[in-house]
Amino acid sequence: MTARNTPDSSHPAPQRPSGTAPHRVLVLNSGSSSVKYQLLDMSDHSRLASGLVERIGEETSRLVHTPLVGEGAERRERTGPIADHEAALKAAAEELSADGLGLDSPALAAIGHRVVHGGLRFTAPVVIDDEVLEEIERLIPVAPLHNPANVLGIRTARALRPDLPQVAVFDTAFHTTMPEYAARYAIDTEVADAHRIRRYGFHGTSHAYVSRKAAELLGRAPEDVNVIVLHLGNGASASAVAGGRCVETSMGLTPLEGLVMGTRSGDIDPAVTFHLVRVAGMSTDEIDTLLNRHSGLVGLCGDNDMREIRRRVEAGDERATLAFDIYVHRLKKYIGAYSAVLGRVDAVVFTAGVGENSGPVREAAIAGLDGFGLAVDADLNAVRSGEPRLISPDHARVAVAVVPTDEELEIAVQTFALIGQSHN
């Protein structure tokens, strides 16, 4: 997939700094066995380079680097063992240096890190120091799959550039505006508080970016717009955003709750876990693996790629058809529920891989919701575009839109803004 290298108008671009003032941000997204990175020029929000290091720690490690500026810029790939995250980041730095964009460049202002879980303490981006890093580590029990890798990426980057500001941008931060009655589960409050059990929500950078971009598409200020955002990728989540503030979201303590996803179940009766322990003799680890890795679309029909599922549906495959229907049914439930939560809805917005590219999913999710003022224009829905666009007919009371997400740009903008504030 080729990254877009066009300025974005949803954030007002700052004036190009004079002289050699630092104006670039490197965005790092560190996973358990991968590191994704993008280098952005914050004077015009353009991308300078992007890359992915995957299968870290294996003999078959691979780095794919894409320079996005300069004559003859072509994707480069290297394979072979990359032992750990330090080696991965050093390899990425070498590729950036080959393009004249190295980590030692005086134009580099900061490194922005995607951190999945910020708990209740981190409601906004924060400059990383030892205390912040310790708190992110303390949150590992509520994000065991993500925060350890995020911490590893931060430690590695700080070791490589200890003099450079490093900023944590949290997936959960956008959702910390939820009222207590939406964020709390109906369990014993002492138990909940002792173990940090509540709805945190995820994909927050995407929901923040897309809801703001949707307001721009409607020609209105974010504070004047109520939006339902459907972030539909392999992981999927919904949010209700009132006047630019999240008031409800589908993911909870972990990313397991909510919509049907590629490999995750989404909403399920909690007693299913007890039943599987008692009747099937499954361990908690086995149940965790079942619900997170072998459920959702892949559990229902063996595929988690919506393109393949649609191909099978069109060929008359009953399992794929049922999986698709369950997926869409859950979407409809959340659209209806969040319409009630918001009271007034100005737009329903689809984003992420499935949301941006699957016309059949969008059409099916909105079908039959005429009473909510929702409709999809078939011709508009069939258009493939990388630009934000309306797909509802002119007469529709509520807009339906497709807004490509840009989490890396959101992280870079928040990072650069924070660094600017800290220098004032």
Tab-separated table of C-alpha atoms in Angstrom:
chain	number	residue	atom	x	y	z
A	1	MET	CA	0.000	0.000	0.000
A	2	THR	CA	1.455	3.337	-0.996
A	3	ALA	CA	1.231	6.063	1.628
A	4	ARG	CA	-0.331	9.341	0.604
A	5	ASN	CA	2.053	12.274	0.274
A	6	THR	CA	-0.395	15.131	0.124
A	7	PRO	CA	-0.977	17.992	2.538
A	8	ASP	CA	-3.961	17.576	4.821
A	9	SER	CA	-6.270	20.461	5.569
A	10	SER	CA	-8.019	19.087	8.632
A	11	HIS	CA	-5.168	20.471	10.706
A	12	PRO	CA	-4.030	23.986	9.819
A	13	ALA	CA	-0.445	23.588	8.623
A	14	PRO	CA	2.022	25.786	10.477
A	15	GLN	CA	4.223	28.177	8.565
A	16	ARG	CA	7.442	26.614	7.296
A	17	PRO	CA	10.074	27.302	9.945
A	18	SER	CA	12.826	29.664	8.961
A	19	GLY	CA	16.453	28.587	8.747
A	20	THR	CA	17.160	25.186	10.198
A	21	ALA	CA	14.421	25.131	12.827
A	22	PRO	CA	13.412	21.505	13.460
A	23	HIS	CA	10.176	20.734	11.628
A	24	ARG	CA	10.089	16.972	11.107
A	25	VAL	CA	8.467	14.317	13.278
A	26	LEU	CA	9.237	10.602	13.172
A	27	VAL	CA	6.202	8.511	14.142
A	28	LEU	CA	6.889	5.055	15.578
A	29	ASN	CA	4.344	2.285	16.095
A	30	SER	CA	6.111	-0.567	17.874
A	31	GLY	CA	4.413	-3.957	17.941
A	32	SER	CA	5.563	-7.174	19.566
A	33	SER	CA	7.437	-8.280	16.425
A	34	SER	CA	7.241	-5.229	14.182
A	35	VAL	CA	8.014	-1.524	13.943
A	36	LYS	CA	6.089	0.770	11.598
A	37	TYR	CA	7.447	4.241	10.992
A	38	GLN	CA	6.687	7.412	9.082
A	39	LEU	CA	8.649	10.633	8.776
A	40	LEU	CA	6.526	13.750	8.253
A	41	ASP	CA	7.342	17.358	7.451
A	42	MET	CA	5.132	19.416	9.741
A	43	SER	CA	5.482	22.597	7.700
A	44	ASP	CA	3.010	21.182	5.167
A	45	HIS	CA	2.018	17.801	6.661
A	46	SER	CA	3.653	15.894	3.810
A	47	ARG	CA	5.242	12.487	4.181
A	48	LEU	CA	8.950	12.116	3.529
A	49	ALA	CA	9.313	8.364	4.078
A	50	SER	CA	7.559	5.361	5.545
A	51	GLY	CA	8.499	1.827	6.382
A	52	LEU	CA	7.834	-1.434	8.161
A	53	VAL	CA	10.150	-3.839	9.912
A	54	GLU	CA	8.403	-7.151	10.506
A	55	ARG	CA	9.121	-10.580	11.956
A	56	ILE	CA	11.657	-9.107	14.385
A	57	GLY	CA	13.646	-11.850	16.127
A	58	GLU	CA	13.229	-14.332	13.289
A	59	GLU	CA	15.568	-15.506	10.558
A	60	THR	CA	13.048	-14.233	8.003
A	61	SER	CA	12.917	-10.614	9.207
A	62	ARG	CA	12.050	-8.094	6.529
A	63	LEU	CA	12.331	-4.315	6.213
A	64	VAL	CA	10.365	-2.446	3.571
A	65	HIS	CA	11.263	1.236	3.191
A	66	THR	CA	9.469	3.708	0.930
A	67	PRO	CA	10.980	7.151	0.335
A	68	LEU	CA	8.224	9.473	-0.803
A	69	VAL	CA	10.241	12.444	-2.042
A	70	GLY	CA	13.090	12.969	-4.457
A	71	GLU	CA	13.760	11.865	-7.982
A	72	GLY	CA	13.817	8.137	-8.582
A	73	ALA	CA	12.401	7.380	-5.146
A	74	GLU	CA	11.634	3.677	-5.095
A	75	ARG	CA	10.633	1.176	-2.466
A	76	ARG	CA	13.570	-0.735	-1.020
A	77	GLU	CA	13.482	-4.071	0.753
A	78	ARG	CA	15.979	-6.004	2.821
A	79	THR	CA	15.600	-9.462	4.329
A	80	GLY	CA	17.552	-11.407	6.901
A	81	PRO	CA	17.715	-11.705	10.679
A	82	ILE	CA	16.884	-8.578	12.712
A	83	ALA	CA	17.481	-9.616	16.285
A	84	ASP	CA	15.460	-7.111	18.300
A	85	HIS	CA	13.768	-3.725	18.316
A	86	GLU	CA	17.070	-1.899	18.715
A	87	ALA	CA	18.390	-3.558	15.556
A	88	ALA	CA	15.084	-2.840	13.800
A	89	LEU	CA	15.157	0.859	14.612
A	90	LYS	CA	18.826	1.115	13.657
A	91	ALA	CA	18.031	-0.534	10.319
A	92	ALA	CA	15.193	1.922	9.737
A	93	ALA	CA	17.534	4.801	10.640
A	94	GLU	CA	20.038	3.552	8.060
A	95	GLU	CA	17.384	3.582	5.357
A	96	LEU	CA	16.317	7.091	6.333
A	97	SER	CA	19.956	8.215	6.289
A	98	ALA	CA	20.357	6.845	2.779
A	99	ASP	CA	17.669	9.330	1.736
A	100	GLY	CA	19.302	12.190	3.654
A	101	LEU	CA	16.631	11.947	6.356
A	102	GLY	CA	18.579	10.331	9.181
A	103	LEU	CA	17.828	10.459	12.898
A	104	ASP	CA	20.831	12.759	13.320
A	105	SER	CA	19.263	15.408	11.087
A	106	PRO	CA	18.917	18.839	12.743
A	107	ALA	CA	15.499	19.072	11.037
A	108	LEU	CA	14.121	16.308	13.282
A	109	ALA	CA	12.060	17.948	16.025
A	110	ALA	CA	10.729	14.925	17.912
A	111	ILE	CA	9.745	11.279	17.839
A	112	GLY	CA	6.072	10.508	18.407
A	113	HIS	CA	5.192	7.082	19.767
A	114	ARG	CA	1.853	5.373	19.470
A	115	VAL	CA	1.030	3.953	22.905
A	116	VAL	CA	-2.083	1.821	23.090
A	117	HIS	CA	-3.079	2.210	26.735
A	118	GLY	CA	-2.775	5.369	28.799
A	119	GLY	CA	-5.295	4.529	31.503
A	120	LEU	CA	-7.013	7.449	33.210
A	121	ARG	CA	-3.859	9.433	33.909
A	122	PHE	CA	-2.945	10.224	30.322
A	123	THR	CA	-5.765	12.216	28.776
A	124	ALA	CA	-3.521	13.966	26.253
A	125	PRO	CA	-0.092	13.503	24.647
A	126	VAL	CA	2.830	13.769	27.034
A	127	VAL	CA	6.581	14.253	26.749
A	128	ILE	CA	8.164	11.001	27.876
A	129	ASP	CA	10.397	10.968	30.927
A	130	ASP	CA	11.276	8.157	33.326
A	131	GLU	CA	8.126	8.684	35.391
A	132	VAL	CA	5.874	8.553	32.317
A	133	LEU	CA	7.586	5.405	31.095
A	134	GLU	CA	7.115	3.754	34.493
A	135	GLU	CA	3.398	4.543	34.415
A	136	ILE	CA	3.041	3.075	30.903
A	137	GLU	CA	4.739	-0.055	32.247
A	138	ARG	CA	2.338	-0.150	35.202
A	139	LEU	CA	-0.514	-0.316	32.692
A	140	ILE	CA	0.822	-3.513	31.103
A	141	PRO	CA	-1.676	-5.744	32.994
A	142	VAL	CA	-4.575	-4.035	31.183
A	143	ALA	CA	-2.770	-4.033	27.816
A	144	PRO	CA	-0.504	-7.104	27.903
A	145	LEU	CA	-0.335	-7.478	24.113
A	146	HIS	CA	0.491	-3.871	23.285
A	147	ASN	CA	2.093	-1.778	26.030
A	148	PRO	CA	5.187	-4.015	26.426
A	149	ALA	CA	6.053	-3.506	22.750
A	150	ASN	CA	5.310	0.219	22.998
A	151	VAL	CA	7.669	0.472	25.986
A	152	LEU	CA	10.363	-1.417	24.099
A	153	GLY	CA	10.108	0.973	21.159
A	154	ILE	CA	10.305	3.992	23.451
A	155	ARG	CA	13.356	2.675	25.302
A	156	THR	CA	15.119	1.924	22.032
A	157	ALA	CA	14.387	5.338	20.531
A	158	ARG	CA	15.439	7.151	23.695
A	159	ALA	CA	18.731	5.251	23.693
A	160	LEU	CA	19.396	6.203	20.073
A	161	ARG	CA	18.447	9.879	20.521
A	162	PRO	CA	18.497	10.714	24.251
A	163	ASP	CA	18.690	14.426	23.406
A	164	LEU	CA	15.506	14.453	21.311
A	165	PRO	CA	12.004	15.054	22.735
A	166	GLN	CA	9.943	11.865	22.662
A	167	VAL	CA	6.172	12.075	22.940
A	168	ALA	CA	3.618	9.401	23.796
A	169	VAL	CA	0.271	9.688	22.014
A	170	PHE	CA	-2.307	7.341	23.518
A	171	ASP	CA	-5.026	5.341	21.767
A	172	THR	CA	-7.175	5.719	24.863
A	173	ALA	CA	-6.804	9.489	25.373
A	174	PHE	CA	-9.632	10.601	23.071
A	175	HIS	CA	-12.078	8.420	24.987
A	176	THR	CA	-11.289	9.806	28.445
A	177	THR	CA	-14.041	12.405	27.933
A	178	MET	CA	-16.689	9.692	28.335
A	179	PRO	CA	-19.000	10.356	31.296
A	180	GLU	CA	-18.696	7.971	34.216
A	181	TYR	CA	-22.055	6.362	33.450
A	182	ALA	CA	-20.709	5.328	30.029
A	183	ALA	CA	-17.232	4.359	31.174
A	184	ARG	CA	-18.048	2.266	34.229
A	185	TYR	CA	-19.123	-1.371	34.202
A	186	ALA	CA	-21.898	-2.440	36.581
A	187	ILE	CA	-19.668	-4.445	38.912
A	188	ASP	CA	-18.562	-3.862	42.495
A	189	THR	CA	-16.893	-0.457	42.494
A	190	GLU	CA	-14.170	-1.432	44.969
A	191	VAL	CA	-13.124	-4.371	42.806
A	192	ALA	CA	-13.298	-2.235	39.666
A	193	ASP	CA	-11.228	0.576	41.145
A	194	ALA	CA	-8.655	-1.748	42.693
A	195	HIS	CA	-7.978	-3.403	39.337
A	196	ARG	CA	-8.578	-0.441	36.970
A	197	ILE	CA	-11.584	-2.124	35.379
A	198	ARG	CA	-13.582	0.274	33.214
A	199	ARG	CA	-14.189	1.078	29.544
A	200	TYR	CA	-11.123	2.788	28.101
A	201	GLY	CA	-11.666	2.460	24.352
A	202	PHE	CA	-9.051	2.284	21.609
A	203	HIS	CA	-8.332	3.584	18.082
A	204	GLY	CA	-8.611	7.016	19.695
A	205	THR	CA	-6.236	8.803	17.303
A	206	SER	CA	-8.322	7.546	14.384
A	207	HIS	CA	-11.645	8.540	15.956
A	208	ALA	CA	-10.261	11.996	16.787
A	209	TYR	CA	-8.934	12.593	13.289
A	210	VAL	CA	-11.949	11.192	11.443
A	211	SER	CA	-14.591	12.978	13.529
A	212	ARG	CA	-12.815	16.291	13.007
A	213	LYS	CA	-12.378	15.638	9.287
A	214	ALA	CA	-16.066	14.723	8.993
A	215	ALA	CA	-17.047	18.083	10.475
A	216	GLU	CA	-14.842	19.787	7.912
A	217	LEU	CA	-16.503	17.769	5.145
A	218	LEU	CA	-19.873	19.057	6.352
A	219	GLY	CA	-18.542	22.618	6.423
A	220	ARG	CA	-19.093	22.954	10.155
A	221	ALA	CA	-17.018	23.319	13.287
A	222	PRO	CA	-16.326	20.087	15.231
A	223	GLU	CA	-18.028	21.506	18.325
A	224	ASP	CA	-21.266	21.872	16.339
A	225	VAL	CA	-21.401	18.316	14.984
A	226	ASN	CA	-22.505	14.949	16.392
A	227	VAL	CA	-20.882	12.018	14.610
A	228	ILE	CA	-20.902	8.232	14.779
A	229	VAL	CA	-17.502	6.942	13.648
A	230	LEU	CA	-17.134	3.332	12.491
A	231	HIS	CA	-13.467	2.345	12.370
A	232	LEU	CA	-13.618	-0.955	10.503
A	233	GLY	CA	-10.341	-2.756	10.003
A	234	ASN	CA	-9.167	-6.144	11.238
A	235	GLY	CA	-9.770	-4.521	14.595
A	236	ALA	CA	-13.018	-2.557	14.643
A	237	SER	CA	-14.592	-0.001	16.928
A	238	ALA	CA	-17.404	2.524	17.002
A	239	SER	CA	-17.605	5.839	18.792
A	240	ALA	CA	-20.253	8.453	19.484
A	241	VAL	CA	-18.694	11.909	19.277
A	242	ALA	CA	-20.722	14.896	20.478
A	243	GLY	CA	-19.263	18.305	19.683
A	244	GLY	CA	-15.768	16.912	19.221
A	245	ARG	CA	-15.813	14.902	22.474
A	246	CYS	CA	-16.195	11.143	22.739
A	247	VAL	CA	-19.228	10.223	24.852
A	248	GLU	CA	-19.324	6.471	24.126
A	249	THR	CA	-17.164	3.861	22.447
A	250	SER	CA	-17.479	0.157	21.754
A	251	MET	CA	-14.126	-1.212	22.924
A	252	GLY	CA	-13.737	-1.513	26.662
A	253	LEU	CA	-11.087	-2.564	29.168
A	254	THR	CA	-9.401	-4.260	26.206
A	255	PRO	CA	-9.897	-4.135	22.424
A	256	LEU	CA	-11.990	-7.323	22.611
A	257	GLU	CA	-15.371	-5.733	23.365
A	258	GLY	CA	-17.776	-4.318	20.804
A	259	LEU	CA	-18.064	-4.948	17.085
A	260	VAL	CA	-17.385	-8.235	15.299
A	261	MET	CA	-13.759	-8.053	14.142
A	262	GLY	CA	-11.385	-10.026	11.984
A	263	THR	CA	-10.345	-12.460	14.717
A	264	ARG	CA	-12.038	-11.044	17.852
A	265	SER	CA	-15.536	-11.911	19.005
A	266	GLY	CA	-16.643	-8.476	20.134
A	267	ASP	CA	-19.607	-8.452	22.527
A	268	ILE	CA	-20.241	-11.789	24.178
A	269	ASP	CA	-21.998	-13.022	27.319
A	270	PRO	CA	-19.270	-13.060	30.032
A	271	ALA	CA	-20.657	-16.383	31.256
A	272	VAL	CA	-19.406	-18.023	28.051
A	273	THR	CA	-15.949	-17.985	29.646
A	274	PHE	CA	-17.209	-19.781	32.775
A	275	HIS	CA	-19.079	-22.275	30.606
A	276	LEU	CA	-15.935	-23.073	28.608
A	277	VAL	CA	-13.968	-23.628	31.823
A	278	ARG	CA	-16.580	-25.940	33.331
A	279	VAL	CA	-17.795	-27.820	30.277
A	280	ALA	CA	-14.846	-27.754	27.860
A	281	GLY	CA	-12.095	-27.739	30.489
A	282	MET	CA	-10.382	-24.801	28.797
A	283	SER	CA	-7.822	-22.684	30.629
A	284	THR	CA	-8.079	-18.917	30.828
A	285	ASP	CA	-5.175	-18.623	28.369
A	286	GLU	CA	-6.946	-20.916	25.910
A	287	ILE	CA	-10.153	-18.888	26.185
A	288	ASP	CA	-8.209	-15.666	25.742
A	289	THR	CA	-6.674	-17.069	22.554
A	290	LEU	CA	-10.057	-18.301	21.334
A	291	LEU	CA	-11.800	-14.958	21.775
A	292	ASN	CA	-8.943	-12.783	20.504
A	293	ARG	CA	-7.402	-14.868	17.725
A	294	HIS	CA	-9.894	-17.513	16.606
A	295	SER	CA	-13.228	-15.731	16.774
A	296	GLY	CA	-14.891	-12.927	14.830
A	297	LEU	CA	-15.009	-13.428	11.080
A	298	VAL	CA	-12.232	-16.019	11.048
A	299	GLY	CA	-14.052	-18.070	13.663
A	300	LEU	CA	-17.341	-17.848	11.800
A	301	CYS	CA	-16.143	-18.670	8.298
A	302	GLY	CA	-12.382	-19.215	8.297
A	303	ASP	CA	-11.536	-15.893	6.626
A	304	ASN	CA	-10.899	-12.452	8.087
A	305	ASP	CA	-10.332	-10.667	4.771
A	306	MET	CA	-13.576	-8.926	3.836
A	307	ARG	CA	-12.703	-9.073	0.148
A	308	GLU	CA	-12.510	-12.852	0.258
A	309	ILE	CA	-15.647	-13.078	2.373
A	310	ARG	CA	-17.564	-10.983	-0.170
A	311	ARG	CA	-16.273	-13.190	-2.993
A	312	ARG	CA	-17.568	-16.225	-1.140
A	313	VAL	CA	-20.907	-14.538	-0.401
A	314	GLU	CA	-21.385	-13.774	-4.087
A	315	ALA	CA	-20.574	-17.410	-4.867
A	316	GLY	CA	-23.353	-18.553	-2.518
A	317	ASP	CA	-21.175	-19.733	0.385
A	318	GLU	CA	-23.504	-20.116	3.407
A	319	ARG	CA	-20.829	-19.773	6.119
A	320	ALA	CA	-19.466	-16.587	4.586
A	321	THR	CA	-22.977	-15.210	4.163
A	322	LEU	CA	-23.809	-15.853	7.809
A	323	ALA	CA	-20.517	-14.286	8.925
A	324	PHE	CA	-21.224	-11.192	6.829
A	325	ASP	CA	-24.766	-10.941	8.169
A	326	ILE	CA	-23.578	-11.205	11.786
A	327	TYR	CA	-20.932	-8.545	11.136
A	328	VAL	CA	-23.477	-6.151	9.628
A	329	HIS	CA	-26.110	-6.876	12.279
A	330	ARG	CA	-23.676	-5.793	14.993
A	331	LEU	CA	-22.911	-2.587	13.090
A	332	LYS	CA	-26.617	-1.762	12.855
A	333	LYS	CA	-27.039	-2.318	16.584
A	334	TYR	CA	-24.298	0.157	17.366
A	335	ILE	CA	-25.533	2.750	14.885
A	336	GLY	CA	-28.968	2.554	16.496
A	337	ALA	CA	-27.618	2.604	20.048
A	338	TYR	CA	-25.311	5.545	19.420
A	339	SER	CA	-28.074	7.442	17.658
A	340	ALA	CA	-30.013	7.158	20.919
A	341	VAL	CA	-26.989	8.210	22.973
A	342	LEU	CA	-26.344	11.295	20.828
A	343	GLY	CA	-29.978	12.296	20.378
A	344	ARG	CA	-29.098	14.129	17.168
A	345	VAL	CA	-26.768	12.622	14.573
A	346	ASP	CA	-25.270	14.743	11.817
A	347	ALA	CA	-23.178	12.038	10.164
A	348	VAL	CA	-22.291	8.362	10.217
A	349	VAL	CA	-18.702	7.985	9.048
A	350	PHE	CA	-16.905	4.877	7.792
A	351	THR	CA	-13.114	4.615	8.007
A	352	ALA	CA	-10.137	2.195	8.094
A	353	GLY	CA	-9.491	-0.684	5.694
A	354	VAL	CA	-12.956	-2.198	5.472
A	355	GLY	CA	-14.826	1.023	6.120
A	356	GLU	CA	-12.953	2.894	3.396
A	357	ASN	CA	-12.932	0.158	0.757
A	358	SER	CA	-15.966	-2.113	1.138
A	359	GLY	CA	-19.027	-0.606	-0.508
A	360	PRO	CA	-21.123	-3.711	0.276
A	361	VAL	CA	-20.415	-3.360	4.015
A	362	ARG	CA	-21.411	0.309	4.003
A	363	GLU	CA	-24.551	-0.357	1.974
A	364	ALA	CA	-25.652	-3.274	4.152
A	365	ALA	CA	-24.951	-1.437	7.423
A	366	ILE	CA	-27.151	1.514	6.424
A	367	ALA	CA	-29.871	-0.496	4.652
A	368	GLY	CA	-33.221	-0.311	6.459
A	369	LEU	CA	-32.236	2.661	8.624
A	370	ASP	CA	-34.431	5.120	6.742
A	371	GLY	CA	-36.265	5.871	9.964
A	372	PHE	CA	-32.993	7.234	11.351
A	373	GLY	CA	-32.648	9.553	8.356
A	374	LEU	CA	-29.915	7.371	6.861
A	375	ALA	CA	-29.517	6.301	3.243
A	376	VAL	CA	-26.720	5.484	0.810
A	377	ASP	CA	-26.580	6.560	-2.826
A	378	ALA	CA	-25.517	3.481	-4.807
A	379	ASP	CA	-23.495	5.412	-7.379
A	380	LEU	CA	-21.642	7.495	-4.788
A	381	ASN	CA	-21.000	4.418	-2.682
A	382	ALA	CA	-19.399	2.650	-5.642
A	383	VAL	CA	-16.778	5.370	-6.143
A	384	ARG	CA	-13.250	4.400	-5.074
A	385	SER	CA	-11.290	7.354	-3.779
A	386	GLY	CA	-8.649	8.234	-1.244
A	387	GLU	CA	-10.429	11.485	-0.449
A	388	PRO	CA	-13.123	12.208	2.160
A	389	ARG	CA	-16.531	12.047	0.511
A	390	LEU	CA	-20.260	11.892	1.109
A	391	ILE	CA	-22.070	8.762	-0.073
A	392	SER	CA	-25.580	9.748	1.045
A	393	PRO	CA	-28.158	11.263	-1.314
A	394	ASP	CA	-28.784	14.999	-1.148
A	395	HIS	CA	-32.169	14.517	0.517
A	396	ALA	CA	-30.832	12.391	3.410
A	397	ARG	CA	-31.429	13.933	6.833
A	398	VAL	CA	-28.177	12.440	8.173
A	399	ALA	CA	-24.987	12.440	6.122
A	400	VAL	CA	-23.167	9.174	5.457
A	401	ALA	CA	-19.491	9.668	4.709
A	402	VAL	CA	-16.256	7.861	3.996
A	403	VAL	CA	-13.216	9.499	5.575
A	404	PRO	CA	-9.812	7.838	5.154
A	405	THR	CA	-8.103	7.732	8.515
A	406	ASP	CA	-4.581	9.018	9.095
A	407	GLU	CA	-3.409	7.987	12.533
A	408	GLU	CA	0.246	8.733	11.779
A	409	LEU	CA	-0.546	12.324	10.827
A	410	GLU	CA	-2.678	12.709	13.954
A	411	ILE	CA	0.190	11.442	16.115
A	412	ALA	CA	2.664	13.737	14.346
A	413	VAL	CA	0.425	16.790	14.705
A	414	GLN	CA	-0.190	16.147	18.401
A	415	THR	CA	3.529	15.527	18.952
A	416	PHE	CA	4.622	18.680	17.132
A	417	ALA	CA	2.011	20.821	18.883
A	418	LEU	CA	3.125	19.569	22.290
A	419	ILE	CA	6.798	20.161	21.540
A	420	GLY	CA	5.971	23.677	20.392
A	421	GLN	CA	4.096	24.346	23.625
A	422	SER	CA	6.938	22.968	25.738
A	423	HIS	CA	9.384	25.315	24.001
A	424	ASN	CA	7.235	28.408	24.587
